[in-house]
mmCIF file of C-alpha atoms in Angstrom:
data_model
loop_
_atom_site.group_PDB
_atom_site.id
_atom_site.type_symbol
_atom_site.label_atom_id
_atom_site.label_comp_id
_atom_site.label_asym_id
_atom_site.label_seq_id
_atom_site.Cartn_x
_atom_site.Cartn_y
_atom_site.Cartn_z
ATOM 1 C CA UNK A 3 163.926 212.904 87.266
ATOM 2 C CA UNK A 4 160.294 212.917 88.403
ATOM 3 C CA UNK A 5 158.971 216.089 90.123
ATOM 4 C CA UNK A 6 162.472 217.238 90.967
ATOM 5 C CA UNK A 7 163.022 214.214 93.303
ATOM 6 C CA UNK A 8 166.715 213.168 93.681
ATOM 7 C CA UNK A 9 166.782 209.247 93.807
ATOM 8 C CA UNK A 10 170.108 207.563 94.210
ATOM 9 C CA UNK A 11 170.461 203.907 93.673
ATOM 10 C CA UNK A 12 173.442 202.265 95.644
ATOM 11 C CA UNK A 13 174.496 198.759 94.653
ATOM 12 C CA UNK A 14 176.790 197.129 97.301
ATOM 13 C CA UNK A 15 179.286 194.642 95.689
ATOM 14 C CA UNK A 16 182.250 193.695 97.682
ATOM 15 C CA UNK A 17 184.926 191.620 96.076
ATOM 16 C CA UNK A 18 185.575 188.969 98.681
ATOM 17 C CA UNK A 19 182.655 186.546 98.221
ATOM 18 C CA UNK A 20 183.281 183.276 99.825
ATOM 19 C CA UNK A 21 180.332 180.958 98.700
ATOM 20 C CA UNK A 22 180.744 181.666 95.231
ATOM 21 C CA UNK A 23 184.165 183.395 94.453
ATOM 22 C CA UNK A 24 183.850 186.593 92.354
ATOM 23 C CA UNK A 25 180.222 186.057 92.076
ATOM 24 C CA UNK A 26 179.345 189.662 91.538
ATOM 25 C CA UNK A 27 181.034 189.679 88.199
ATOM 26 C CA UNK A 28 180.600 186.154 87.366
ATOM 27 C CA UNK A 29 178.732 185.466 84.025
ATOM 28 C CA UNK A 30 174.990 184.998 84.857
ATOM 29 C CA UNK A 31 172.818 184.417 81.762
ATOM 30 C CA UNK A 32 175.072 186.276 79.534
ATOM 31 C CA UNK A 33 176.057 189.262 81.643
ATOM 32 C CA UNK A 34 178.030 189.677 84.862
ATOM 33 C CA UNK A 35 175.687 189.334 87.967
ATOM 34 C CA UNK A 36 175.968 192.946 88.810
ATOM 35 C CA UNK A 37 174.817 194.014 85.604
ATOM 36 C CA UNK A 38 171.191 193.231 86.290
ATOM 37 C CA UNK A 39 170.980 195.458 89.335
ATOM 38 C CA UNK A 40 172.539 198.246 87.372
ATOM 39 C CA UNK A 41 170.115 197.737 84.594
ATOM 40 C CA UNK A 42 167.164 197.720 87.035
ATOM 41 C CA UNK A 43 168.299 201.318 88.189
ATOM 42 C CA UNK A 44 169.207 202.698 84.748
ATOM 43 C CA UNK A 45 165.829 201.551 83.331
ATOM 44 C CA UNK A 46 164.009 203.092 85.978
ATOM 45 C CA UNK A 47 162.151 206.580 85.458
ATOM 46 C CA UNK A 48 162.524 207.639 89.007
ATOM 47 C CA UNK A 49 166.199 206.725 89.576
ATOM 48 C CA UNK A 50 168.396 209.766 88.801
ATOM 49 C CA UNK A 51 171.795 208.447 89.877
ATOM 50 C CA UNK A 52 173.425 204.870 89.971
ATOM 51 C CA UNK A 53 176.425 204.250 92.197
ATOM 52 C CA UNK A 54 178.277 201.028 92.967
ATOM 53 C CA UNK A 55 180.014 200.878 96.246
ATOM 54 C CA UNK A 56 182.742 198.259 96.018
ATOM 55 C CA UNK A 57 186.127 197.678 97.408
ATOM 56 C CA UNK A 58 187.393 195.861 94.314
ATOM 57 C CA UNK A 59 189.002 197.422 91.234
ATOM 58 C CA UNK A 60 187.699 194.867 88.714
ATOM 59 C CA UNK A 61 184.227 195.136 89.902
ATOM 60 C CA UNK A 62 184.450 198.719 89.571
ATOM 61 C CA UNK A 63 185.687 198.519 85.891
ATOM 62 C CA UNK A 64 182.754 196.218 85.017
ATOM 63 C CA UNK A 65 180.106 198.349 86.760
ATOM 64 C CA UNK A 66 181.395 201.379 84.869
ATOM 65 C CA UNK A 67 181.326 199.482 81.650
ATOM 66 C CA UNK A 68 177.586 198.805 82.203
ATOM 67 C CA UNK A 69 176.809 202.373 82.911
ATOM 68 C CA UNK A 70 177.117 202.747 86.833
ATOM 69 C CA UNK A 71 179.350 205.403 88.536
ATOM 70 C CA UNK A 72 182.062 204.217 90.895
ATOM 71 C CA UNK A 73 183.269 207.466 92.467
ATOM 72 C CA UNK A 74 185.255 206.013 95.153
ATOM 73 C CA UNK A 75 186.482 202.531 96.365
ATOM 74 C CA UNK A 76 184.889 201.419 99.537
ATOM 75 C CA UNK A 77 187.386 201.121 102.528
ATOM 76 C CA UNK A 78 188.713 197.425 103.133
ATOM 77 C CA UNK A 79 187.196 197.541 106.838
ATOM 78 C CA UNK A 80 183.743 198.078 105.229
ATOM 79 C CA UNK A 81 184.180 194.935 103.067
ATOM 80 C CA UNK A 82 184.427 191.953 105.447
ATOM 81 C CA UNK A 83 182.297 188.920 105.821
ATOM 82 C CA UNK A 84 180.764 190.455 108.815
ATOM 83 C CA UNK A 85 180.027 194.148 107.379
ATOM 84 C CA UNK A 86 176.354 195.172 107.682
ATOM 85 C CA UNK A 87 174.780 197.324 105.030
ATOM 86 C CA UNK A 88 174.269 200.303 107.353
ATOM 87 C CA UNK A 89 177.933 201.393 107.522
ATOM 88 C CA UNK A 90 178.324 200.946 103.902
ATOM 89 C CA UNK A 91 175.483 203.255 102.986
ATOM 90 C CA UNK A 92 176.520 205.766 105.573
ATOM 91 C CA UNK A 93 180.073 205.783 104.167
ATOM 92 C CA UNK A 94 178.578 206.207 100.625
ATOM 93 C CA UNK A 95 176.299 209.221 101.690
ATOM 94 C CA UNK A 96 178.958 210.753 103.805
ATOM 95 C CA UNK A 97 181.553 210.707 100.885
ATOM 96 C CA UNK A 98 178.917 212.178 98.397
ATOM 97 C CA UNK A 99 178.038 214.889 100.786
ATOM 98 C CA UNK A 100 181.798 215.771 101.675
ATOM 99 C CA UNK A 101 183.226 215.565 98.082
ATOM 100 C CA UNK A 102 180.211 216.585 95.941
ATOM 101 C CA UNK A 103 177.848 218.425 98.241
ATOM 102 C CA UNK A 104 175.226 215.747 96.948
ATOM 103 C CA UNK A 105 172.242 214.614 99.057
ATOM 104 C CA UNK A 106 169.502 212.684 97.503
ATOM 105 C CA UNK A 107 165.921 212.516 98.619
ATOM 106 C CA UNK A 108 165.506 208.665 98.348
ATOM 107 C CA UNK A 109 168.246 205.951 98.544
ATOM 108 C CA UNK A 110 167.503 202.762 96.793
ATOM 109 C CA UNK A 111 169.278 199.523 97.633
ATOM 110 C CA UNK A 112 169.601 197.008 94.814
ATOM 111 C CA UNK A 113 171.490 193.836 95.836
ATOM 112 C CA UNK A 114 173.333 191.994 93.033
ATOM 113 C CA UNK A 115 172.207 188.491 94.495
ATOM 114 C CA UNK A 116 168.709 189.247 93.513
ATOM 115 C CA UNK A 117 168.949 189.761 89.759
ATOM 116 C CA UNK A 118 165.505 188.574 88.671
ATOM 117 C CA UNK A 119 163.436 191.779 89.147
ATOM 118 C CA UNK A 120 160.037 192.713 87.672
ATOM 119 C CA UNK A 121 159.974 195.537 85.323
ATOM 120 C CA UNK A 122 158.729 198.672 87.098
ATOM 121 C CA UNK A 123 159.434 197.321 90.532
ATOM 122 C CA UNK A 124 161.992 200.085 91.400
ATOM 123 C CA UNK A 125 159.657 202.773 90.248
ATOM 124 C CA UNK A 126 156.945 201.285 92.360
ATOM 125 C CA UNK A 127 158.882 201.186 95.514
ATOM 126 C CA UNK A 128 159.858 204.810 95.121
ATOM 127 C CA UNK A 129 156.430 205.864 94.516
ATOM 128 C CA UNK A 130 155.076 204.183 97.657
ATOM 129 C CA UNK A 131 157.791 205.775 99.736
ATOM 130 C CA UNK A 132 157.084 209.353 98.210
ATOM 131 C CA UNK A 133 153.289 208.910 98.608
ATOM 132 C CA UNK A 134 153.660 208.055 102.327
ATOM 133 C CA UNK A 135 155.746 210.707 104.170
ATOM 134 C CA UNK A 136 155.157 208.903 107.491
ATOM 135 C CA UNK A 137 157.161 205.989 106.172
ATOM 136 C CA UNK A 138 160.876 205.349 106.729
ATOM 137 C CA UNK A 139 161.407 202.828 104.087
ATOM 138 C CA UNK A 140 159.718 200.555 101.535
ATOM 139 C CA UNK A 141 160.874 196.937 101.427
ATOM 140 C CA UNK A 142 160.202 194.165 98.747
ATOM 141 C CA UNK A 143 158.334 191.073 100.196
ATOM 142 C CA UNK A 144 156.544 187.954 98.884
ATOM 143 C CA UNK A 145 154.165 185.678 100.674
ATOM 144 C CA UNK A 146 156.059 183.417 102.908
ATOM 145 C CA UNK A 147 156.407 179.748 101.783
ATOM 146 C CA UNK A 148 156.337 178.530 105.417
ATOM 147 C CA UNK A 149 154.066 179.988 108.158
ATOM 148 C CA UNK A 150 155.869 180.666 111.488
ATOM 149 C CA UNK A 151 152.666 179.968 113.411
ATOM 150 C CA UNK A 152 153.353 176.283 112.825
ATOM 151 C CA UNK A 153 156.885 176.430 113.847
ATOM 152 C CA UNK A 154 158.413 175.364 117.016
ATOM 153 C CA UNK A 155 161.263 175.902 119.544
ATOM 154 C CA UNK A 156 162.653 173.024 121.443
ATOM 155 C CA UNK A 157 163.736 173.639 125.063
ATOM 156 C CA UNK A 158 167.424 172.379 125.351
ATOM 157 C CA UNK A 159 166.984 171.448 129.030
ATOM 158 C CA UNK A 160 163.763 169.589 129.092
ATOM 159 C CA UNK A 161 163.575 168.633 125.195
ATOM 160 C CA UNK A 162 159.937 169.752 125.144
ATOM 161 C CA UNK A 163 158.449 171.816 122.185
ATOM 162 C CA UNK A 164 156.849 175.101 122.384
ATOM 163 C CA UNK A 165 155.161 176.882 119.540
ATOM 164 C CA UNK A 166 157.157 179.731 118.207
ATOM 165 C CA UNK A 167 154.338 182.398 117.860
ATOM 166 C CA UNK A 168 150.903 182.768 119.582
ATOM 167 C CA UNK A 169 147.906 184.122 117.785
ATOM 168 C CA UNK A 170 145.350 186.106 119.813
ATOM 169 C CA UNK A 171 141.970 184.318 119.759
ATOM 170 C CA UNK A 172 143.454 181.009 118.417
ATOM 171 C CA UNK A 173 144.560 178.747 121.221
ATOM 172 C CA UNK A 174 146.581 176.323 119.238
ATOM 173 C CA UNK A 175 147.676 178.076 115.984
ATOM 174 C CA UNK A 176 149.938 175.078 115.050
ATOM 175 C CA UNK A 177 146.813 173.007 114.771
ATOM 176 C CA UNK A 178 144.709 175.667 113.048
ATOM 177 C CA UNK A 179 143.955 175.471 109.387
ATOM 178 C CA UNK A 180 146.103 178.031 107.405
ATOM 179 C CA UNK A 181 142.829 180.070 106.596
ATOM 180 C CA UNK A 182 142.607 181.173 110.217
ATOM 181 C CA UNK A 183 146.180 182.217 110.702
ATOM 182 C CA UNK A 184 147.591 185.755 109.803
ATOM 183 C CA UNK A 185 149.240 186.025 106.521
ATOM 184 C CA UNK A 186 152.892 186.550 106.801
ATOM 185 C CA UNK A 187 155.661 187.735 104.380
ATOM 186 C CA UNK A 188 159.185 187.172 103.543
ATOM 187 C CA UNK A 189 161.593 189.917 102.799
ATOM 188 C CA UNK A 190 163.542 189.602 99.469
ATOM 189 C CA UNK A 191 166.579 191.122 98.402
ATOM 190 C CA UNK A 192 165.148 192.811 95.274
ATOM 191 C CA UNK A 193 164.777 196.252 96.512
ATOM 192 C CA UNK A 194 164.982 198.752 99.577
ATOM 193 C CA UNK A 195 163.767 202.370 99.188
ATOM 194 C CA UNK A 196 164.924 204.242 102.290
ATOM 195 C CA UNK A 197 164.768 207.952 103.299
ATOM 196 C CA UNK A 198 168.450 209.281 103.774
ATOM 197 C CA UNK A 199 167.533 210.592 107.265
ATOM 198 C CA UNK A 200 166.717 207.151 108.295
ATOM 199 C CA UNK A 201 170.170 205.892 107.358
ATOM 200 C CA UNK A 202 172.046 209.010 108.682
ATOM 201 C CA UNK A 203 170.302 209.980 111.811
ATOM 202 C CA UNK A 204 168.129 206.851 112.909
ATOM 203 C CA UNK A 205 171.071 204.622 112.005
ATOM 204 C CA UNK A 206 168.917 202.125 110.484
ATOM 205 C CA UNK A 207 168.341 200.705 107.133
ATOM 206 C CA UNK A 208 164.541 200.574 107.585
ATOM 207 C CA UNK A 209 163.388 202.716 110.427
ATOM 208 C CA UNK A 210 160.345 202.118 112.420
ATOM 209 C CA UNK A 211 157.674 202.722 109.708
ATOM 210 C CA UNK A 212 158.211 200.186 106.811
ATOM 211 C CA UNK A 213 155.896 199.739 104.080
ATOM 212 C CA UNK A 214 155.763 196.681 101.765
ATOM 213 C CA UNK A 215 156.018 196.650 98.022
ATOM 214 C CA UNK A 216 154.578 193.229 96.831
ATOM 215 C CA UNK A 217 156.565 191.072 94.540
ATOM 216 C CA UNK A 218 155.306 187.913 92.564
ATOM 217 C CA UNK A 219 157.001 184.817 94.264
ATOM 218 C CA UNK A 220 158.037 183.603 90.877
ATOM 219 C CA UNK A 221 160.952 186.360 90.912
ATOM 220 C CA UNK A 222 162.161 185.372 94.226
ATOM 221 C CA UNK A 223 165.780 184.158 93.985
ATOM 222 C CA UNK A 224 168.626 184.911 96.441
ATOM 223 C CA UNK A 225 171.953 183.524 95.169
ATOM 224 C CA UNK A 226 174.225 182.113 97.831
ATOM 225 C CA UNK A 227 175.244 178.711 96.254
ATOM 226 C CA UNK A 228 175.826 177.346 92.612
ATOM 227 C CA UNK A 229 172.626 175.442 93.119
ATOM 228 C CA UNK A 230 170.895 178.789 93.600
ATOM 229 C CA UNK A 231 172.927 180.104 90.582
ATOM 230 C CA UNK A 232 171.573 177.312 88.214
ATOM 231 C CA UNK A 233 167.898 177.702 89.398
ATOM 232 C CA UNK A 234 168.106 181.466 88.795
ATOM 233 C CA UNK A 235 169.598 181.118 85.391
ATOM 234 C CA UNK A 236 166.983 178.459 84.410
ATOM 235 C CA UNK A 237 164.289 181.058 85.371
ATOM 236 C CA UNK A 238 165.865 183.874 83.216
ATOM 237 C CA UNK A 239 165.750 181.578 80.066
ATOM 238 C CA UNK A 240 162.537 179.413 80.756
ATOM 239 C CA UNK A 241 160.562 181.111 83.609
ATOM 240 C CA UNK A 242 158.501 183.333 81.225
ATOM 241 C CA UNK A 243 159.213 186.377 83.471
ATOM 242 C CA UNK A 244 158.833 190.074 82.414
ATOM 243 C CA UNK A 245 162.085 190.949 84.066
ATOM 244 C CA UNK A 246 164.754 193.527 83.748
ATOM 245 C CA UNK A 247 167.497 192.643 81.406
ATOM 246 C CA UNK A 248 170.928 194.181 80.666
ATOM 247 C CA UNK A 249 171.447 195.132 77.025
ATOM 248 C CA UNK A 250 168.654 194.361 74.520
ATOM 249 C CA UNK A 251 165.481 192.656 75.614
ATOM 250 C CA UNK A 252 165.494 189.072 75.255
ATOM 251 C CA UNK A 253 163.075 187.458 72.848
ATOM 252 C CA UNK A 254 161.233 184.382 73.910
ATOM 253 C CA UNK A 255 161.198 181.090 72.004
ATOM 254 C CA UNK A 256 158.648 181.509 69.183
ATOM 255 C CA UNK A 257 155.342 179.634 69.722
ATOM 256 C CA UNK A 258 155.902 177.842 66.491
ATOM 257 C CA UNK A 259 159.335 176.864 65.180
ATOM 258 C CA UNK A 260 159.575 175.827 61.544
ATOM 259 C CA UNK A 261 163.312 175.690 61.187
ATOM 260 C CA UNK A 262 166.490 175.466 63.463
ATOM 261 C CA UNK A 263 169.739 176.804 61.753
ATOM 262 C CA UNK A 264 173.126 175.214 63.399
ATOM 263 C CA UNK A 265 176.491 176.911 63.033
ATOM 264 C CA UNK A 266 178.982 173.794 62.865
ATOM 265 C CA UNK A 267 182.129 174.541 64.428
ATOM 266 C CA UNK A 268 181.686 175.100 68.265
ATOM 267 C CA UNK A 269 177.995 174.039 68.023
ATOM 268 C CA UNK A 270 177.825 170.563 66.491
ATOM 269 C CA UNK A 271 181.492 170.067 67.502
ATOM 270 C CA UNK A 272 183.412 171.183 70.530
ATOM 271 C CA UNK A 273 185.538 173.557 68.450
ATOM 272 C CA UNK A 274 188.601 171.506 68.376
ATOM 273 C CA UNK A 275 190.171 169.948 65.401
ATOM 274 C CA UNK A 276 192.683 167.078 65.095
ATOM 275 C CA UNK A 277 195.251 167.504 62.348
ATOM 276 C CA UNK A 278 197.567 164.655 61.009
ATOM 277 C CA UNK A 279 200.965 164.993 59.253
ATOM 278 C CA UNK A 280 199.385 165.259 55.904
ATOM 279 C CA UNK A 281 197.114 167.933 56.919
ATOM 280 C CA UNK A 282 193.869 165.966 57.223
ATOM 281 C CA UNK A 283 191.434 167.306 59.922
ATOM 282 C CA UNK A 284 189.453 165.390 62.302
ATOM 283 C CA UNK A 285 186.695 166.555 64.461
ATOM 284 C CA UNK A 286 184.610 165.163 67.411
ATOM 285 C CA UNK A 287 180.780 165.159 67.354
ATOM 286 C CA UNK A 288 178.028 164.365 69.913
ATOM 287 C CA UNK A 289 176.409 161.024 68.754
ATOM 288 C CA UNK A 290 173.068 161.882 70.444
ATOM 289 C CA UNK A 291 172.560 165.114 68.394
ATOM 290 C CA UNK A 292 171.366 162.889 65.430
ATOM 291 C CA UNK A 293 168.796 161.321 67.528
ATOM 292 C CA UNK A 294 167.533 164.721 68.809
ATOM 293 C CA UNK A 295 167.335 166.161 65.176
ATOM 294 C CA UNK A 296 165.754 163.260 63.725
ATOM 295 C CA UNK A 297 162.923 163.508 66.240
ATOM 296 C CA UNK A 298 162.656 167.311 65.310
ATOM 297 C CA UNK A 299 162.262 166.166 61.766
ATOM 298 C CA UNK A 300 159.536 163.714 62.584
ATOM 299 C CA UNK A 301 157.709 166.551 64.512
ATOM 300 C CA UNK A 302 157.878 168.780 61.369
ATOM 301 C CA UNK A 303 160.710 171.070 62.312
ATOM 302 C CA UNK A 304 163.343 171.716 59.609
ATOM 303 C CA UNK A 305 167.022 171.946 60.219
ATOM 304 C CA UNK A 306 169.966 173.363 58.356
ATOM 305 C CA UNK A 307 173.700 173.718 58.940
ATOM 306 C CA UNK A 308 175.155 177.124 57.838
ATOM 307 C CA UNK A 309 179.100 177.164 58.160
ATOM 308 C CA UNK A 310 181.897 179.163 57.005
ATOM 309 C CA UNK A 311 184.064 175.855 57.146
ATOM 310 C CA UNK A 312 185.033 174.385 53.819
ATOM 311 C CA UNK A 313 186.386 171.109 55.052
ATOM 312 C CA UNK A 314 184.402 167.944 53.873
ATOM 313 C CA UNK A 315 183.785 166.756 57.418
ATOM 314 C CA UNK A 316 181.027 169.316 57.559
ATOM 315 C CA UNK A 317 179.133 167.778 54.626
ATOM 316 C CA UNK A 318 179.761 164.370 55.758
ATOM 317 C CA UNK A 319 178.387 164.859 59.128
ATOM 318 C CA UNK A 320 175.266 166.819 57.636
ATOM 319 C CA UNK A 321 174.597 163.681 55.476
ATOM 320 C CA UNK A 322 175.015 161.437 58.639
ATOM 321 C CA UNK A 323 172.424 163.489 60.436
ATOM 322 C CA UNK A 324 170.109 164.162 57.375
ATOM 323 C CA UNK A 325 170.466 167.809 57.742
ATOM 324 C CA UNK A 326 171.060 169.996 54.640
ATOM 325 C CA UNK A 327 174.393 172.064 54.727
ATOM 326 C CA UNK A 328 175.478 175.299 53.290
ATOM 327 C CA UNK A 329 179.355 175.623 53.718
ATOM 328 C CA UNK A 330 182.107 178.040 52.719
ATOM 329 C CA UNK A 331 179.727 180.932 53.478
ATOM 330 C CA UNK A 332 181.584 184.147 54.153
ATOM 331 C CA UNK A 333 178.384 186.440 54.748
ATOM 332 C CA UNK A 334 176.227 184.215 56.662
ATOM 333 C CA UNK A 335 173.370 186.504 57.547
ATOM 334 C CA UNK A 336 172.845 187.397 53.967
ATOM 335 C CA UNK A 337 173.003 183.702 52.837
ATOM 336 C CA UNK A 338 170.417 182.869 55.676
ATOM 337 C CA UNK A 339 168.155 185.711 54.638
ATOM 338 C CA UNK A 340 168.164 184.339 51.034
ATOM 339 C CA UNK A 341 167.502 180.995 52.141
ATOM 340 C CA UNK A 342 164.617 181.815 54.155
ATOM 341 C CA UNK A 343 163.183 183.760 51.098
ATOM 342 C CA UNK A 344 163.955 180.872 48.719
ATOM 343 C CA UNK A 345 161.998 178.306 51.062
ATOM 344 C CA UNK A 346 159.189 181.052 51.801
ATOM 345 C CA UNK A 347 159.929 180.690 55.579
ATOM 346 C CA UNK A 348 158.796 183.246 58.199
ATOM 347 C CA UNK A 349 161.952 184.490 59.960
ATOM 348 C CA UNK A 350 159.946 184.881 63.116
ATOM 349 C CA UNK A 351 159.631 181.126 63.301
ATOM 350 C CA UNK A 352 163.434 180.344 62.864
ATOM 351 C CA UNK A 353 166.101 179.655 65.471
ATOM 352 C CA UNK A 354 169.743 180.098 64.956
ATOM 353 C CA UNK A 355 172.325 178.433 67.183
ATOM 354 C CA UNK A 356 175.714 179.939 67.457
ATOM 355 C CA UNK A 357 178.984 180.409 69.453
ATOM 356 C CA UNK A 358 181.239 182.911 67.850
ATOM 357 C CA UNK A 359 181.184 186.553 66.974
ATOM 358 C CA UNK A 360 180.756 185.567 63.103
ATOM 359 C CA UNK A 361 177.360 184.326 64.100
ATOM 360 C CA UNK A 362 176.169 187.594 65.484
ATOM 361 C CA UNK A 363 174.718 188.965 62.177
ATOM 362 C CA UNK A 364 172.421 186.081 62.025
ATOM 363 C CA UNK A 365 170.892 186.746 65.380
ATOM 364 C CA UNK A 366 169.206 189.820 63.838
ATOM 365 C CA UNK A 367 167.793 187.762 61.026
ATOM 366 C CA UNK A 368 165.955 185.214 63.014
ATOM 367 C CA UNK A 369 163.225 185.130 65.618
ATOM 368 C CA UNK A 370 165.386 183.672 68.437
ATOM 369 C CA UNK A 371 168.956 183.511 68.741
ATOM 370 C CA UNK A 372 170.442 180.613 70.674
ATOM 371 C CA UNK A 373 173.999 180.281 72.220
ATOM 372 C CA UNK A 374 175.736 177.181 73.380
ATOM 373 C CA UNK A 375 177.022 177.326 76.968
ATOM 374 C CA UNK A 376 180.736 177.956 76.162
ATOM 375 C CA UNK A 377 179.985 180.607 73.429
ATOM 376 C CA UNK A 378 182.067 183.670 73.234
ATOM 377 C CA UNK A 379 181.271 186.315 75.808
ATOM 378 C CA UNK A 380 179.740 188.679 73.394
ATOM 379 C CA UNK A 381 177.551 186.004 71.873
ATOM 380 C CA UNK A 382 176.240 185.195 75.365
ATOM 381 C CA UNK A 383 175.426 188.796 75.928
ATOM 382 C CA UNK A 384 173.320 188.959 72.816
ATOM 383 C CA UNK A 385 171.642 185.592 72.726
ATOM 384 C CA UNK A 386 167.955 185.263 73.638
ATOM 385 C CA UNK A 387 168.494 181.753 75.006
ATOM 386 C CA UNK A 388 171.769 180.257 76.434
ATOM 387 C CA UNK A 389 172.010 176.577 76.706
ATOM 388 C CA UNK A 390 173.350 174.696 79.648
ATOM 389 C CA UNK A 391 175.476 172.301 77.645
ATOM 390 C CA UNK A 392 178.640 173.245 75.596
ATOM 391 C CA UNK A 393 179.070 172.861 71.913
ATOM 392 C CA UNK A 394 179.979 169.389 70.822
ATOM 393 C CA UNK A 395 178.890 168.053 74.241
ATOM 394 C CA UNK A 396 175.013 167.731 74.103
ATOM 395 C CA UNK A 397 174.047 171.401 73.455
ATOM 396 C CA UNK A 398 172.250 170.561 70.214
ATOM 397 C CA UNK A 399 170.530 167.560 71.718
ATOM 398 C CA UNK A 400 169.486 169.868 74.722
ATOM 399 C CA UNK A 401 167.789 172.266 72.357
ATOM 400 C CA UNK A 402 165.970 169.493 70.522
ATOM 401 C CA UNK A 403 164.719 168.049 73.619
ATOM 402 C CA UNK A 404 163.483 171.545 74.889
ATOM 403 C CA UNK A 405 161.627 172.084 71.454
ATOM 404 C CA UNK A 406 160.104 168.661 71.416
ATOM 405 C CA UNK A 407 158.903 169.068 75.073
ATOM 406 C CA UNK A 408 157.329 172.303 74.191
ATOM 407 C CA UNK A 409 155.408 170.572 71.217
ATOM 408 C CA UNK A 410 154.317 167.800 73.522
ATOM 409 C CA UNK A 411 152.923 170.398 76.006
ATOM 410 C CA UNK A 412 151.043 172.250 73.318
#
């Protein structure tokens, strides 16, 4: 708590999403989508309490697991497609007053559908509101990508166009250069900081006096479709943004990569095995992985397979790709540490690619931990980078191409 100010973060998350079913708890870059908003509140210096308002028991369970409170379940009539934010927040504040005699000084809204938030954004918004007693709320905005002064309406009767907005002193704003037009801003869903009196007495989520907190446009995503989802995940992994993450801080790909270490089953294969009547095992591999790995070798990047598996197929596949293989390893992290020492390699320049929980100890040995798209949930949560392709279906080639592109760009 800063200066005794009680700041309540409320995260609205109903269970009935239509565009992306169950999106609030769908895996987003290794964590449930809602976890990013919870993390933004928990990592704030000014927020003193974090509550999720939901009608859904499963969302409530996930929210509690990530550190939020769920002191009540929202009534079903406040969780409809047409439900506005205002009655949801009025219900939450009224419940807290009636059941706990709790009344915050500031309410912060953090929408789960805007998970990519700059570090420090929540504190900045609250600070602006507290520094301006005349303000009813603070809202996150970015410079608008389209200027409404160059937009039009069409008369349905005449079919003629009429400019949407006039600009004093500019007779034809739609023909004017951009520099002569007033700057305009687009509200994002990243954050709203609101005085409770605005919600409870003015019956508004904003009030009349609204101040901006400016946000870098690179952080602007609003997830309403699977296309939005894919773009947002790409930004998490490749956007180079200083954003709030649940769990540990994700490490970027090293500027220099000298060695890439691959687990075998579930990374170079799809984790399935065929067994004949005599007990012989057969695996499926992705042929294009070999070309990607060979290109890495030509670029000076070493590779290694590190596996607990003892089957001869591991060594055979390694020979085919030209990759050294260490197999039958029970303590993978210890053997990897030893290998790096033997070959005088800097661990900060090493990547490890895994898919299952026995790979997790290796994540702490290297400079960057990579998971295939279909890795186990705990692996996805702890990985620094999650590939878009599953193991045995192009994940290794995807990583090779990514590293080669970075080398070309540098």
